[in-house]
């Protein structure tokens, strides 16, 4: 135990020290410096920070838990995000940067009106403070409790260990977010991303060796010859994600998370130029294609090593870590996990403070504040928000369906109407703010009624998809009667940021989409998920098609 704790403290301390050294001379006295890192982030920092912000213990524990219980169909929530990320890089980011947005709700005011911006800002805060941040704290506490055996070490109950750990994580994360601003968050994310990749890869490597009695190849042979149906990413009606859901509710939610979610997009808004932003976004998309190795494979290995009797299923991942990792590596791994927890916590906390100060505060208080006063106010608000999420986090232990799906179900109140309003605002020029707000109200009433009051026996992702269509139709119909003057987007580059496209953006997008399709074929009955599958043939076809894509784009570039 001493070695585990010591290695954890050493790695965590190194990250904190480097982050402090990299940011100690930064100007945090202005909004641009505090909220957007002075618009000076590189592509590498943006990509690493986006990935680590999204890759919280909710995914590491929750997604692996679903894979432990079922199959790989749950990857739809993660790898499919490649599509919205490509859309963000090619289409939305140039608009965001050109208009000089600090927050996404600014778009809603430009397109609709001030009231719609305020409502959208409030929805973002509800989503962050009651769903995302408490979930990151709670799942982090689960991992710490299981790996360090806090109940036994300190002689306390499970509930007490969760509460104490949530508070400890919350305090450390709040220090990063409150005193360092976005730059400190992004720099620490980059360091923690490297550590997390190494640490998370150690788990399946040691688990395969454990399963194969010291041989990784024997472990691979076991999982590819027994219970191969668990590799299947094409879910049926009884799986966590039925295959039609990949093209309906989940796709819509992923568009929300990766293209309109303040905590994610804020990193790209802080890019030094458009090229850097596009590189960072597409780097994040590339990393997402590799996530099944650390988000699903350990769940499958837990099934093979620990059996199918774990309860609750959310303990399967930390139990596997405790089982297969040597003591000296457990500290390194928990430091990596701690970095992921901190990243999600402090990133969303920073974004919540940004939205409050830039979107809500001017309407709540008419007082004119200097830049320094605004930053001071942001720090006070962040402190209050941090305390609130530390109170809510432990309450999630009373959920029964697995933390990942539980939070996704609650998120349907927020993410679907936001992306519906965003889509209508983007592709329609005359629907008014009043029409948008009426559709939002109807969505909340219907979603609550269908999922909780009447408890309709339909997968909630289908409900999300249906309500997205409903929201859009309501806005378009009401928009025939509640019109505004046609919206004209500004042509002005408001921040003077270099808007030159990255020359390799389109070929990278094509390669990523091909990789996404090939991955689903590989993890299906025609690939790994059946004794009769041909995974080698699929990999060969993918390689040939990838060469063709590169050749076609090279020829087009030469012809220009």
Coordinates of N, CA and C in Angstrom, one line a residue, residues 26-167:
X26 N 1.7 33.5 -17.1 CA 0.6 33.9 -17.9 C -0.2 35.0 -17.3
X27 N -0.8 35.8 -18.2 CA -1.7 36.9 -17.8 C -3.1 36.4 -17.6
X28 N -3.5 36.3 -16.4 CA -4.9 35.8 -16.1 C -5.8 36.9 -15.6
X29 N -5.4 38.1 -15.9 CA -6.2 39.3 -15.4 C -7.2 39.7 -16.4
X30 N -7.3 39.1 -17.6 CA -8.3 39.4 -18.6 C -9.1 38.2 -18.9
X31 N -10.3 38.5 -19.5 CA -11.2 37.4 -19.9 C -10.6 36.4 -20.9
X32 N -9.9 37.0 -21.9 CA -9.3 36.2 -22.9 C -8.2 35.3 -22.3
X33 N -7.4 35.8 -21.4 CA -6.4 35.1 -20.7 C -6.9 34.0 -19.8
X34 N -8.0 34.3 -19.0 CA -8.5 33.3 -18.1 C -9.4 32.3 -18.7
X35 N -10.3 32.7 -19.6 CA -11.3 31.8 -20.2 C -10.9 31.2 -21.5
X36 N -10.0 31.8 -22.3 CA -9.6 31.2 -23.6 C -8.0 31.0 -23.7
X37 N -7.3 31.0 -22.5 CA -5.9 30.8 -22.5 C -5.2 31.8 -23.5
X38 N -5.7 33.0 -23.6 CA -5.1 34.0 -24.4 C -5.1 33.7 -25.9
X39 N -6.0 32.8 -26.3 CA -6.0 32.3 -27.7 C -4.6 31.9 -28.2
X40 N -4.0 31.1 -27.4 CA -2.6 30.7 -27.8 C -2.4 29.2 -27.7
X41 N -3.4 28.3 -27.7 CA -3.3 26.9 -27.6 C -2.8 26.3 -28.9
X42 N -1.9 25.3 -28.8 CA -1.5 24.6 -30.0 C -2.4 23.4 -30.3
X43 N -2.2 22.8 -31.5 CA -3.1 21.7 -31.9 C -2.9 20.5 -30.9
X44 N -1.7 20.2 -30.5 CA -1.4 19.1 -29.6 C -2.1 19.3 -28.3
X45 N -2.0 20.5 -27.7 CA -2.7 20.8 -26.4 C -4.2 20.7 -26.6
X46 N -4.7 21.2 -27.6 CA -6.2 21.2 -27.9 C -6.7 19.8 -28.0
X47 N -6.0 18.9 -28.8 CA -6.4 17.6 -29.0 C -6.3 16.8 -27.7
X48 N -5.2 16.9 -27.0 CA -5.1 16.1 -25.7 C -6.1 16.6 -24.7
X49 N -6.3 17.9 -24.6 CA -7.3 18.4 -23.6 C -8.7 18.0 -23.9
X50 N -9.1 18.0 -25.2 CA -10.4 17.6 -25.6 C -10.7 16.1 -25.2
X51 N -9.7 15.3 -25.5 CA -9.8 13.9 -25.2 C -9.9 13.6 -23.7
X52 N -9.0 14.2 -23.0 CA -9.0 14.0 -21.5 C -10.2 14.5 -20.8
X53 N -10.7 15.7 -21.3 CA -11.9 16.2 -20.7 C -13.1 15.2 -20.9
X54 N -13.1 14.6 -22.1 CA -14.2 13.6 -22.3 C -14.0 12.3 -21.7
X55 N -12.7 11.9 -21.5 CA -12.4 10.6 -21.0 C -12.3 10.6 -19.5
X56 N -13.4 10.6 -18.9 CA -13.4 10.6 -17.4 C -13.6 9.2 -16.9
X57 N -13.7 9.1 -15.6 CA -13.9 7.8 -15.0 C -15.3 7.3 -15.3
X58 N -16.2 8.2 -15.7 CA -17.5 7.8 -16.1 C -17.4 6.8 -17.3
X59 N -16.4 7.1 -18.2 CA -16.2 6.2 -19.3 C -15.4 5.0 -18.9
X60 N -14.2 5.2 -18.3 CA -13.4 4.1 -17.9 C -14.1 3.1 -17.1
X61 N -14.9 3.5 -16.1 CA -15.6 2.6 -15.3 C -16.9 2.2 -15.9
X62 N -17.7 3.2 -16.4 CA -19.1 2.9 -16.8 C -19.1 2.1 -18.1
X63 N -18.3 2.5 -19.1 CA -18.3 1.8 -20.4 C -17.8 0.4 -20.3
X64 N -16.7 0.3 -19.5 CA -16.2 -1.1 -19.3 C -17.2 -1.9 -18.5
X65 N -17.9 -1.3 -17.6 CA -19.0 -2.1 -16.9 C -20.0 -2.7 -17.8
X66 N -20.4 -1.8 -18.8 CA -21.4 -2.3 -19.8 C -20.8 -3.4 -20.7
X67 N -19.6 -3.3 -21.1 CA -18.9 -4.3 -21.9 C -18.7 -5.6 -21.1
X68 N -18.5 -5.4 -19.8 CA -18.4 -6.6 -18.9 C -19.7 -7.4 -18.9
X69 N -20.8 -6.6 -18.8 CA -22.1 -7.3 -18.7 C -22.6 -7.8 -20.0
X70 N -22.4 -7.0 -21.1 CA -22.9 -7.3 -22.4 C -21.8 -7.5 -23.5
X71 N -21.9 -6.6 -24.5 CA -20.9 -6.7 -25.6 C -20.4 -5.3 -25.9
X72 N -19.8 -5.2 -27.1 CA -19.1 -3.9 -27.4 C -20.0 -2.9 -28.1
X73 N -21.3 -3.1 -28.1 CA -22.2 -2.2 -28.8 C -22.2 -0.8 -28.1
X74 N -21.7 -0.7 -26.9 CA -21.6 0.6 -26.2 C -20.6 1.5 -26.8
X75 N -19.8 1.0 -27.8 CA -18.8 1.9 -28.4 C -19.4 3.0 -29.2
X76 N -20.7 2.8 -29.5 CA -21.4 3.8 -30.3 C -21.3 5.2 -29.6
X77 N -21.3 5.2 -28.3 CA -21.2 6.4 -27.5 C -19.9 7.1 -27.6
X78 N -18.9 6.4 -28.1 CA -17.5 7.0 -28.1 C -16.9 7.1 -29.5
X79 N -16.7 6.0 -30.2 CA -16.0 6.1 -31.4 C -16.8 6.8 -32.5
X80 N -18.1 6.8 -32.4 CA -19.0 7.5 -33.4 C -18.8 9.0 -33.3
X81 N -18.2 9.5 -32.3 CA -18.0 10.9 -32.1 C -17.0 11.4 -33.2
X82 N -16.4 10.5 -33.9 CA -15.5 11.0 -35.0 C -16.3 11.8 -36.0
X83 N -17.5 11.5 -36.3 CA -18.3 12.2 -37.3 C -18.6 13.7 -36.8
X84 N -19.1 13.9 -35.6 CA -19.3 15.3 -35.3 C -18.0 16.1 -35.1
X85 N -16.9 15.4 -34.7 CA -15.6 16.1 -34.6 C -15.2 16.6 -36.0
X86 N -15.4 15.7 -37.0 CA -15.0 16.1 -38.4 C -15.9 17.3 -38.8
X87 N -17.1 17.3 -38.5 CA -18.0 18.4 -38.8 C -17.6 19.7 -38.1
X88 N -17.2 19.5 -36.9 CA -16.7 20.7 -36.1 C -15.5 21.3 -36.8
X89 N -14.5 20.4 -37.1 CA -13.3 20.9 -37.7 C -13.5 21.6 -39.0
X90 N -14.3 21.1 -39.9 CA -14.4 21.6 -41.3 C -15.4 22.7 -41.4
X91 N -16.5 22.7 -40.6 CA -17.6 23.6 -40.8 C -17.8 24.6 -39.7
X92 N -17.9 24.1 -38.4 CA -18.3 25.0 -37.3 C -17.2 25.8 -36.8
X93 N -16.0 25.2 -36.6 CA -14.9 26.0 -35.9 C -14.6 27.3 -36.7
X94 N -14.5 27.3 -38.0 CA -14.3 28.5 -38.7 C -15.3 29.6 -38.4
X95 N -16.6 29.2 -38.2 CA -17.7 30.1 -37.8 C -17.5 30.6 -36.4
X96 N -17.2 29.7 -35.5 CA -17.0 30.1 -34.1 C -15.8 31.1 -33.9
X97 N -14.7 30.8 -34.5 CA -13.5 31.7 -34.4 C -13.7 33.0 -35.1
X98 N -14.3 33.0 -36.3 CA -14.6 34.2 -37.0 C -15.5 35.2 -36.2
X99 N -16.5 34.6 -35.5 CA -17.4 35.5 -34.8 C -16.9 35.8 -33.4
X100 N -15.7 35.3 -33.0 CA -15.1 35.7 -31.8 C -15.8 35.2 -30.6
X101 N -16.4 34.0 -30.7 CA -17.2 33.5 -29.5 C -16.3 33.1 -28.4
X102 N -16.7 33.4 -27.2 CA -16.1 32.9 -26.0 C -16.9 31.7 -25.4
X103 N -18.3 31.8 -25.6 CA -19.2 30.8 -25.2 C -20.1 30.4 -26.3
X104 N -20.6 29.2 -26.4 CA -21.5 28.7 -27.4 C -22.9 29.4 -27.3
X105 N -23.4 29.7 -26.1 CA -24.6 30.5 -26.0 C -24.6 31.8 -26.7
X106 N -23.5 32.4 -27.0 CA -23.4 33.6 -27.8 C -24.0 33.4 -29.2
X107 N -23.9 32.2 -29.7 CA -24.5 31.9 -31.0 C -26.0 32.1 -30.9
X108 N -26.6 31.6 -29.8 CA -28.1 31.6 -29.7 C -28.6 33.0 -29.6
X109 N -27.8 33.9 -29.0 CA -28.3 35.3 -29.0 C -28.1 36.0 -30.4
X110 N -27.0 35.7 -31.1 CA -26.9 36.2 -32.5 C -28.0 35.7 -33.4
X111 N -28.3 34.4 -33.3 CA -29.3 33.8 -34.2 C -30.7 34.0 -33.7
X112 N -31.0 33.9 -32.4 CA -32.4 34.0 -31.9 C -32.6 35.3 -31.2
X113 N -32.3 35.3 -29.9 CA -32.4 36.6 -29.1 C -31.8 36.4 -27.8
X114 N -31.8 37.4 -27.0 CA -31.1 37.4 -25.7 C -31.8 36.4 -24.7
X115 N -33.1 36.3 -24.7 CA -33.8 35.3 -23.8 C -33.4 33.9 -24.1
X116 N -33.3 33.6 -25.4 CA -32.9 32.2 -25.8 C -31.5 31.9 -25.3
X117 N -30.6 32.9 -25.4 CA -29.2 32.7 -24.9 C -29.2 32.4 -23.5
X118 N -30.0 33.2 -22.7 CA -30.0 33.0 -21.2 C -30.5 31.6 -20.9
X119 N -31.6 31.1 -21.6 CA -32.1 29.8 -21.3 C -31.1 28.7 -21.6
X120 N -30.4 28.8 -22.8 CA -29.4 27.9 -23.2 C -28.3 27.8 -22.2
X121 N -27.9 29.0 -21.7 CA -26.8 29.1 -20.7 C -27.2 28.4 -19.4
X122 N -28.5 28.6 -19.0 CA -29.0 27.9 -17.8 C -29.0 26.4 -18.0
X123 N -29.4 25.9 -19.2 CA -29.4 24.5 -19.5 C -28.0 23.9 -19.4
X124 N -27.0 24.6 -19.9 CA -25.6 24.1 -19.9 C -25.2 24.0 -18.4
X125 N -25.5 25.0 -17.6 CA -25.1 24.9 -16.2 C -25.8 23.8 -15.4
X126 N -27.1 23.5 -15.7 CA -27.8 22.4 -15.1 C -27.1 21.1 -15.5
X127 N -26.8 21.0 -16.8 CA -26.1 19.8 -17.3 C -24.7 19.5 -16.6
X128 N -24.0 20.6 -16.5 CA -22.6 20.5 -15.9 C -22.7 20.2 -14.4
X129 N -23.5 21.0 -13.7 CA -23.5 21.0 -12.2 C -24.3 19.8 -11.6
X130 N -25.3 19.3 -12.4 CA -26.1 18.2 -11.8 C -25.8 16.9 -12.4
X131 N -25.1 16.8 -13.6 CA -24.9 15.6 -14.2 C -23.4 15.3 -14.4
X132 N -22.7 16.1 -15.2 CA -21.3 15.8 -15.7 C -20.3 15.8 -14.5
X133 N -20.3 16.9 -13.8 CA -19.2 17.1 -12.8 C -19.5 16.1 -11.6
X134 N -20.7 16.0 -11.0 CA -20.9 15.0 -10.0 C -20.6 13.6 -10.4
X135 N -20.9 13.2 -11.6 CA -20.6 11.9 -12.1 C -19.1 11.6 -12.2
X136 N -18.3 12.6 -12.6 CA -16.8 12.5 -12.6 C -16.3 12.3 -11.2
X137 N -16.8 13.0 -10.2 CA -16.4 12.9 -8.9 C -16.8 11.5 -8.3
X138 N -18.0 11.1 -8.5 CA -18.5 9.8 -8.0 C -17.7 8.6 -8.5
X139 N -17.6 8.6 -9.9 CA -16.9 7.4 -10.5 C -15.4 7.4 -10.1
X140 N -14.8 8.6 -9.9 CA -13.5 8.6 -9.4 C -13.4 8.1 -8.0
X141 N -14.3 8.4 -7.2 CA -14.4 7.9 -5.8 C -14.5 6.4 -5.8
X142 N -15.3 5.8 -6.7 CA -15.4 4.4 -6.8 C -14.1 3.7 -7.0
X143 N -13.4 4.3 -8.0 CA -12.1 3.7 -8.4 C -11.1 3.8 -7.2
X144 N -11.0 5.0 -6.6 CA -10.1 5.1 -5.5 C -10.4 4.2 -4.3
X145 N -11.7 4.0 -4.0 CA -12.1 3.2 -2.9 C -11.8 1.7 -3.2
X146 N -12.0 1.3 -4.4 CA -11.7 -0.1 -4.8 C -10.2 -0.4 -4.8
X147 N -9.4 0.5 -5.4 CA -8.0 0.2 -5.5 C -7.3 0.3 -4.2
X148 N -7.6 1.4 -3.4 CA -6.9 1.6 -2.1 C -7.6 0.9 -0.9
X149 N -8.7 0.3 -1.2 CA -9.5 -0.4 -0.1 C -9.7 0.5 1.1
X150 N -10.2 1.7 0.8 CA -10.3 2.7 1.8 C -11.2 2.3 3.0
X151 N -12.2 1.5 2.7 CA -13.1 1.0 3.8 C -12.3 0.2 4.9
X152 N -11.5 -0.7 4.4 CA -10.7 -1.5 5.3 C -9.6 -0.7 6.0
X153 N -8.9 0.1 5.2 CA -7.7 0.8 5.7 C -8.1 1.8 6.8
X154 N -9.3 2.5 6.6 CA -9.7 3.5 7.6 C -10.8 3.1 8.5
X155 N -11.3 1.9 8.2 CA -12.4 1.4 9.1 C -13.7 2.2 9.0
X156 N -14.0 2.5 7.7 CA -15.3 3.3 7.5 C -16.2 2.6 6.6
X157 N -17.4 3.1 6.5 CA -18.4 2.4 5.6 C -18.1 2.8 4.2
X158 N -18.8 2.1 3.2 CA -18.7 2.4 1.8 C -19.1 3.8 1.5
X159 N -20.3 4.2 2.1 CA -20.8 5.5 1.9 C -19.9 6.6 2.3
X160 N -19.3 6.4 3.5 CA -18.4 7.4 4.0 C -17.1 7.5 3.1
X161 N -16.6 6.4 2.7 CA -15.4 6.5 1.8 C -15.7 7.2 0.5
X162 N -16.9 7.1 0.0 CA -17.3 7.8 -1.2 C -17.4 9.3 -1.0
X163 N -18.0 9.7 0.1 CA -18.1 11.1 0.5 C -16.8 11.7 0.7
X164 N -15.9 11.1 1.5 CA -14.6 11.7 1.7 C -13.7 11.8 0.5
X165 N -13.8 10.8 -0.4 CA -13.0 10.8 -1.6 C -13.5 11.9 -2.6
X166 N -14.8 12.0 -2.7 CA -15.4 13.0 -3.6 C -14.9 14.4 -3.2
X167 N -15.0 14.7 -1.9 CA -14.5 16.0 -1.4 C -13.1 16.2 -1.6

